[in-house]
C-alpha angles and dihedrals in degrees: 000000000000126000093225093055090050090063093070095023091060089056092054089058091069093058096045092051088074090064096052118133121220097230124081123250130218119227127191112214119192113203118222098192137140094234122071110266137153115297092233135016118202115205131186108216137167119254090249096053113127127219091256091055092048091050091052092048093046091048091052091048094048094040095239127167100254093194086084118074119252133190132210115219129196114216120203105173094178089065094036091241135136110182131184116225121228123239094257098040118109116232090202090060090053090050090057088062092057125093114280093251093060100043106081097034118011113192120179094254089065089064095233119094145115128259127202115206139157117262113257093038129101111317092002131128097284097051118096097215131033124223092272094052094252116133119250113258105231091056093064115051081128119052089212088069092066110117092212118040113207134128090255095053092047091048092048093049092050092046093052093049092045094056089051089056090252098131096167125077132172129231093187103284095354119090120215113203123188117201108234093187085228133091113248120198095235100106102072119127091260089068090053088055091045094057095039111129094347122141116254108265098021092102132031113295113276138157089238088063090059092048091049092048092050091049097049093040088056091052094044099045096029090226133126117261133199136191115215113202114193137171141110124289112292095026095114103258096141093049090048089053090053091051091050093049090048093052096043093051091046091051096046101033095076091180098288108077099052092137094064091041093053091049094049093048092043092052091063098065091043094053091044092052093052099033107033131075141176113264135176091265102035136029092209105031118170108234092190136040124245136187114198114198114192112198122212137186115241088261091061099255117137111256100178141293143242127211119205120189129201132201110338111211098241096170090069087073093068104023137023139168122261117290092017130115138218121247116313097242094069093058092043090054099044096045101033102040118110122237091260091053091047091055093043095050096033092236123185133192117287093249090056093067121084093213090057102038094094089073118011103142102114112188093164100058093137092054090049091055090052091048091052090056089047090051090053091052092046092051090051089051090053091049107257113154119226090250090052092051090052091053091050093050090046089054091050090052090050091052091053091048090053088065091055092058109111132191132222132179117259121241092261091048094229100099141034127243121211122217177246098023096219091053092050091047093051092044094052090048092052093047093040092228131126114271093225092055090046093054091046092052091049096049106030139044131203122225124191119216131182093271108019148007118255127205111210130185120237121240115232093261093046092048093052089047092050091048093050091044089054092051093047093048092049093050092045091050091048091051091049090050091051091051089049092052091047091052090049090052090050092049119112107217091213090068087071095047105041136028105237119169109236136188125218144201114207124202117199115203106172130163115284128238110287133198112172131168088259115032119185140169094303093056089047091057093041094052091047088056090051090050089055092049092048089051090050089051093049091048093051099040103033118011103040092038095053092040089057091049091052093046091053091050098233124150107272137155111216115242114214120225137174110267114205097189091111092059091050091052090049091058105036113014116117133272102006101031117127092245092054093046088050092053091050093052091045091059094052113088094206095048122110137185090265093055088049092053091048090052090051092053094044095053099041108027090119096044111110091216093055111074112198121224134202119290095246095051112089093213143081132211128223125196103228126184088258095047142281119323126191116215123199109226093211116122093359091129095043094049091047090058100032097154130159112244117248094240091056090048089051090050093053092045089059091060117124089222111094090203090063092052090052090054095050097041115112094211115040093198093052091046091051093050092046090050091053091049092046092050091049093052092048092049090053091048091050092052092048091051091048091052094049092049093050089053091060109084115241094020106094098146129067138174123229116235114265105251139127105208100189105004107231092008090064089047088054093050093049092053089065093059111119112260138132113277116239124218091241092061094058100075098067135032110227097185116080118223096225103060117180121251133175093260096054092041091053090050092053093047089051092054092055098036094133089063096049095079091088090060090066089064089072095059107115096211109042116178092182122048111250120242119265125256092252092052091051091048093051092048094050092044092052089049090051094051090047090055092046091047091060092058134067106256133222116194128215117187111203118201129193110230097204140354096233094064090236120160118259095351117142114204105199096197095048094045092046090051091054092047090051100051093042089054094237094158092054090043092055091047095053091043090051096044098036131084116246096186117067128176132174114229091255093049091048091051093048095048100040102028090120090066094045125080118264093250093048118127134186090278114130090232093066091049092047091050090053093050091048093049089053090056098243115162120247091242094055097064141022133191117219133185096285106358143057116225121205137175116246094248093050091048090054090048090051091049092049091050090050092052091050092048092049090050090049090053090048091052090049091051091049090048092051092045091051090047091052090047092049090046090052091050090047093051090047092052091044091054090048091051091050090051091050091049091049091051092046093052090049090049092049090049090050090048091054090050090050090048091053089048091051091050091049091047090049091049092049090046090052090052092049090047091053090050091047093050090048091051092043092053088050091051091047089054089049092049090049089054091045095049091052088066112100103218099073122093110219096191095061090047091056093050091048092053091048095051093048097049107042123077119241117243119248116255092225118023122217111281122250119228114276128212096210112126093216100052133043097204133023119243123243112277117256093231116062115216121241124264091256092052092047090049091050092047097049099044098077091046093051091047090050093049090048090052090048091051091049090051093048091053090061092053127076118261095254092052091049090053092049091049090048091051090048093053092047091049092051090049090048092054090047090057100035094049092044095135088071114089097237140080125211122233130200119192091329093302120132113204117218106167124081120234135216088242086073094095099048120135093233096065093042090050093047090048090050094048092050096044094047094046095241092130130027121258089228092069118103120229122227108199094173135011093258103034123118124249114274109200126198126216117265103191094072122070115235089233099056123047117196098202106175135029117257113270095010137076094220122103124244119275104269094204091072093055093047092051091050092048090054090056091049089051091054090050090050091051089051091053090058089060089066115115129215106235099149125079092215092055090053091050091048090053090050092052093044094054091045089058092047090056089068099038096048098038092111093047088058090066089075091061098033091066093054105027106019094226133105106226101201093041089050090048090048091054090046092053089045088061090053092047091053095063104022101059093101098054114343119205111172135125128227089233089057090050090051092049094048091045091052091051090050093051091046091054091051095048122085124233094265092049098055090100089064096053097085093052091055090049090049091055092051090045092054092050091047091052091058090054092048092053090050091052091049090053091047090051092049091050090062136249120312116235109244124187106227123209110248107240118186108243119224106245117252097343094302116144102215125189133171112276126190110216114224100177125033111277137169131244110250090216108042098020094227122132126272106207125218117281091018123129118247138163120251130185108232091211108045095017093233109165127198146146120277090245090056096059090094091056095064111121102159124078121236109283092225094054133082125225116262116251146124112298115259131234097276119075102171125066097015131108119276093236090060091056095048135065139160088280094047110031090172123047107264095225092053092046091050094049094045092049091050092051092048092050098045113014114040091105096046112116114243091006094171098019099064125063128227132226113305095216092049090048091053091047094050091044090055092049093050092048096049104033120353092185092065094050112105107198092190089073092063132065121259092245090057091054094045090049089056090050090058091043092053090053094046094050095054110120087224121021124241089258095053127232092247091061096042096100092041092058091047091052090048091055091050093061112118100235127055094226090055091049092052094047093047094049093050092046090056091048087065089064093060119107112261094249092052092045095051093047092047091049091053092046094049091049089051090052090050090055090049092049089048089066095047090132090066106028098035091225113133126186090261092050091051091047091053090052099043103033095083089046101053102024115039133148123253117271091246092062120106107264091221091056090047091054090054090054095057094096091049096051089046090053091049094054091043090054089055094049095045094047093049089045089055093049090047092053092047091052093047090047089054090050091049092050091050091049092049092048092049093048090048092052092049092050092051090049091051092050089052090051091049091051090048096048095042133257114323119242119259112273130203129192092268096063102018094103092047092054095055094078092051094058097033090069098186136075118230090241089063100258122115113255122226112244110238132195114248118204116217112228118259123228 
């Protein structure tokens, strides 16, 4: 049970589920185990049970240890086969293939049963051969891995894989595809994604792997590639081409070239309808060859495409073999056309047409109707207008009617009469020619002689030939015109304007080898083309390869192969080749088919490839590489010169239908130019006629002549005529964007010049004889092989599984025959023995120089030593004269070793860089420590000096003290002697000393503050207190002042000044707000002296804001950065001031008010801790601040004069920034908003204006508090019922979008088919595809998504989807760090360029990992936090821009125009998972905010892109490191594009906000001026009372209520 087989095997499960039966089935399982178990185990299983389910059930029944692996084997003794079933295979399905006697009960004696055995045992997974001698399947996805190479082993390996629905097998780089004649569900978009950028052979073989390898090889080597698909008719080449085109467009489309993709995919069904037919061997056989060349820019983006066609089988139109059909389009039209179309095109039933009567039994009518609808859609994708489609279908109907023209002899017997009349009438109407001229052209021919023109009558045979020739030429011309229009739709107009070097991938889908019962000229040309392709294959695989080995002198055993060069010379070599003999006979009037056959036999009777036949048999046999083919010589000459007669060409040129003239024209450019000229002349004539008719009185109306000058071109011109547009014409654009012109048409004709020779056959007057059909075919085939030879080829060998076109039937004889003539055995041998990887010595040295020694040169000895050191076997590599030859596996091993060595060197470089960085940090810290030690030693030395000085001072003081005491004692003794004298009065002396030492009391002490409303200060009392009372009253104040002075002495001078200002400010408020019944206190000190700070604007403004109700009285006021909170009372209205208590003249106790205010302050502080977690609250805040901008515009003038900044406008812009990125799930605190706002105002203020910053912040804080209280009330009132719009949720994280299916696919849910051109739903992430009706059946989550849930404990090194949920759309750690940086570090220089402390980074990382709530980011530097942001991004297992989209973003950057780059990048962003997208959106917005402050932080958009590009967009680990290094500039450009575009949108949004603010402020100012003019001139204001006057003239409160004007007293000095 291999994993690789399960890839395709799983897909087969979906198809087989449709065939399930409702009843259960019994299976007998026979254990083959070492332990003793039951001999048989009978299980009842459902028809859809897989082998893995049966193994589990059998293990549970037998009691086995299911930890060991087991395998289920199917034994078919009659065929000598013992086969292991894959995990996803259904045993019941295998039972249905057994004989009837062994289906219901299958005992061992019947020879068909199942065995259960442990893996590793006999016949198990590890054994090379099963019991029957057939190799095990999983060992041989590649035929080169077969241990024994024979035709039987190759056939057996292919058969085993085929019956497991694995139709693809490798032979090294060659893909072998077996047609199962059944659609397998292995081509859905998820398989394109699965094989994207995967090495060939890593996954199970698939055609998508070849397409992916060709695409990425083209990008890597910058060389053209081609895929050559070969095989006989019915082997599935056309379907393989469709799969390749589908995969290539899906790989290269990348979401931004859908127009080219749609055209390429739409061209396939159109070409198949007109160029394919049902044959005996194939239901969809290509009757022409095509080479599709898809052009790419060097970045891998589709540039355009070109379709080249080769040799359409025209004879199929008039004659076919039995059980074969005409071209598909006829049946599509006749069965699928509506009744209106049938009437318009005069359609009949299929059996009524002569050209379709050979096969008119249509058992698939419903499928034909569906295909007709699909054809309509495909033609619209290519660009055909509805009028053009009608003309095409009308032409098809005319061709069918030509076959119904019959001939009869006239009465005189000398001429022919054409009929029936109704057929001729309908035919002339469809062709828009005159019926008389039509009959004449079908019955007569004109011949020009030297002197005259003769009119000759056709014989019956000649007339039928002329009729059929006309039909075939018309259909061929129509097919050529369709190819021309497709090429024009695929044309990129820039190819004509600029020379851009392009790459290409060509896909060759040419007719397969054919051998019918009757082979004619068409089969002869087809088989010759296959001979040339087989020769090209032999040259590339065998001859050139072995020639190179021999030239290099390596050991090589020549492998023989069948060379078909002799057969090619027989057919095409001059002068005796069959084609040249055919041309000679075709030019001779007297020659016949018999003379041609005799010439063939005469010239090549001795050629071994030409097999002679009997004389009587009109045929010859050629020995082709695929076998002998007998060709009937009949009509060889006629088909080689199948030209339309000049008189018929002249008839069709006379048609009134411009479309017909385009088909018949020999030069499309000339026809187009003539059509433009013709239309111009007719327009002028119509205008002249209209003018002349208007000049005649009474004739005001006229009718334009009935003509269609250029068909659809005239329709396009008429659409531009001026008229009023109707509503019905809005829904669809009828004018294509890529209209044809002569320049583009000439460019297209030049690209397909080799196919334009057939157009010269339609020229009515040929001077030179046109080339024959065989000559044209040889020229175009040589051109094709020349184009293919310039590209690196990939080969796909298609094999037909059976001749009966039965589903899943493997015909051993037929498959072996195809393997034999294609030389598959020799191919596998040379692929197995050869060396796929080749390097010149110089190339080897350049690519693997990291593995070689430093002194290594290009000498073979150094290379040989390296290969030997790596342990490569001698048979796996060889060294020639100039090149090194390696096996593919060894080359991959060498590449893997190189990648590991490069990564090791990178790690070493990183280690050394980190060591140097750590060393630098260490030296810096060492130098700092030395400085600290030096300073400490100096300080200690100074301390010792000071200590000595202190000791000396103490000693000297002691000496002085001793002297003083001695002197004092002496004085005391003298005083004692003096006092003892009787003449001195001691009482008077005491009084004298008292009066001289004590201070005298003031007559009027300083007044205390009074609470009287009429006076500001109280007068001096009339009674003066006594000296004792004054002494007692002044003593505490003096003590307090003394204590204050002692405290100030201990503080620095700056602190003393700030404290002094604080005290003065408090005193000022106590005096200025005297109407309030309270008095402030500070540390028990009562201030009684006024201060010069009394007249400051701040206090006056604050007073004004409180009195007028603009701010709440609960708001604290910060006068300085270090002042304490000064609360105001809230119980008293600002408009009424209760001054005294009732019944008393004493004021209220101020201590009560102060205590209440303290509690209010605490409540206010608590409100700032509130967080915004609701989107509506954030929007309400945005709207609230927007309103405040208008209402407080005049208040701003106070600050604008000093600071130059509008506080509310600045806050509004600041909140706008938060709204822009927090709408999804906001998580931000009001305190954080305040802090960020304060930083913003500080950055805008100049150095002299820093003192004004806090006042501005206080104003915003007061406004914000009012909003917070409103939100709290709103929250307490309960939630408001909101009617939500019902949005259809995407089921289980899938991101579905409408998807138009281009190739048949299967629904991943119901397993039924999704036909081409149908609409389906596809998940852009996991590529799941289903019907619309199946969306409700989805039960599995998107494979690229993570389950929603609460984030776990780890936050670093885990996927983004694990850290996010519906509650937390952005990882919480990232959100927290980004918010911190935005609040505190936007103005830090080198914010993301410089790195923080390593130890601090480790500490913070540990805190965030263990408990992010305990981490306090304010304790760490900004660079530490920014370093962790980058670390979080780098440690993601998958970057924000996921690995799967890495190449898509690189291709988007490589687009030529900047607009295309931007559109492509943003289209790929839509494919990101939601968690990645939300996180990336938040990160990019953060980077925009950082880049916005480039003037301060020196971080431009380019600098940020350089830093973050490797973090959010990195290549997968499996990518070559050298290639990743080359992509650095591209990923940087990609990230820079994102930042610059978001920066532009950010500026536009902020500009809109600014304009709205300006307009609103202007309107408010005008309104105020009108009010002023209405109320009279305002009084003169001076700075002292300016703020107080604002409220008088403002007239309205911000809340919407009118404010009461109040009288404001100016302070008195």
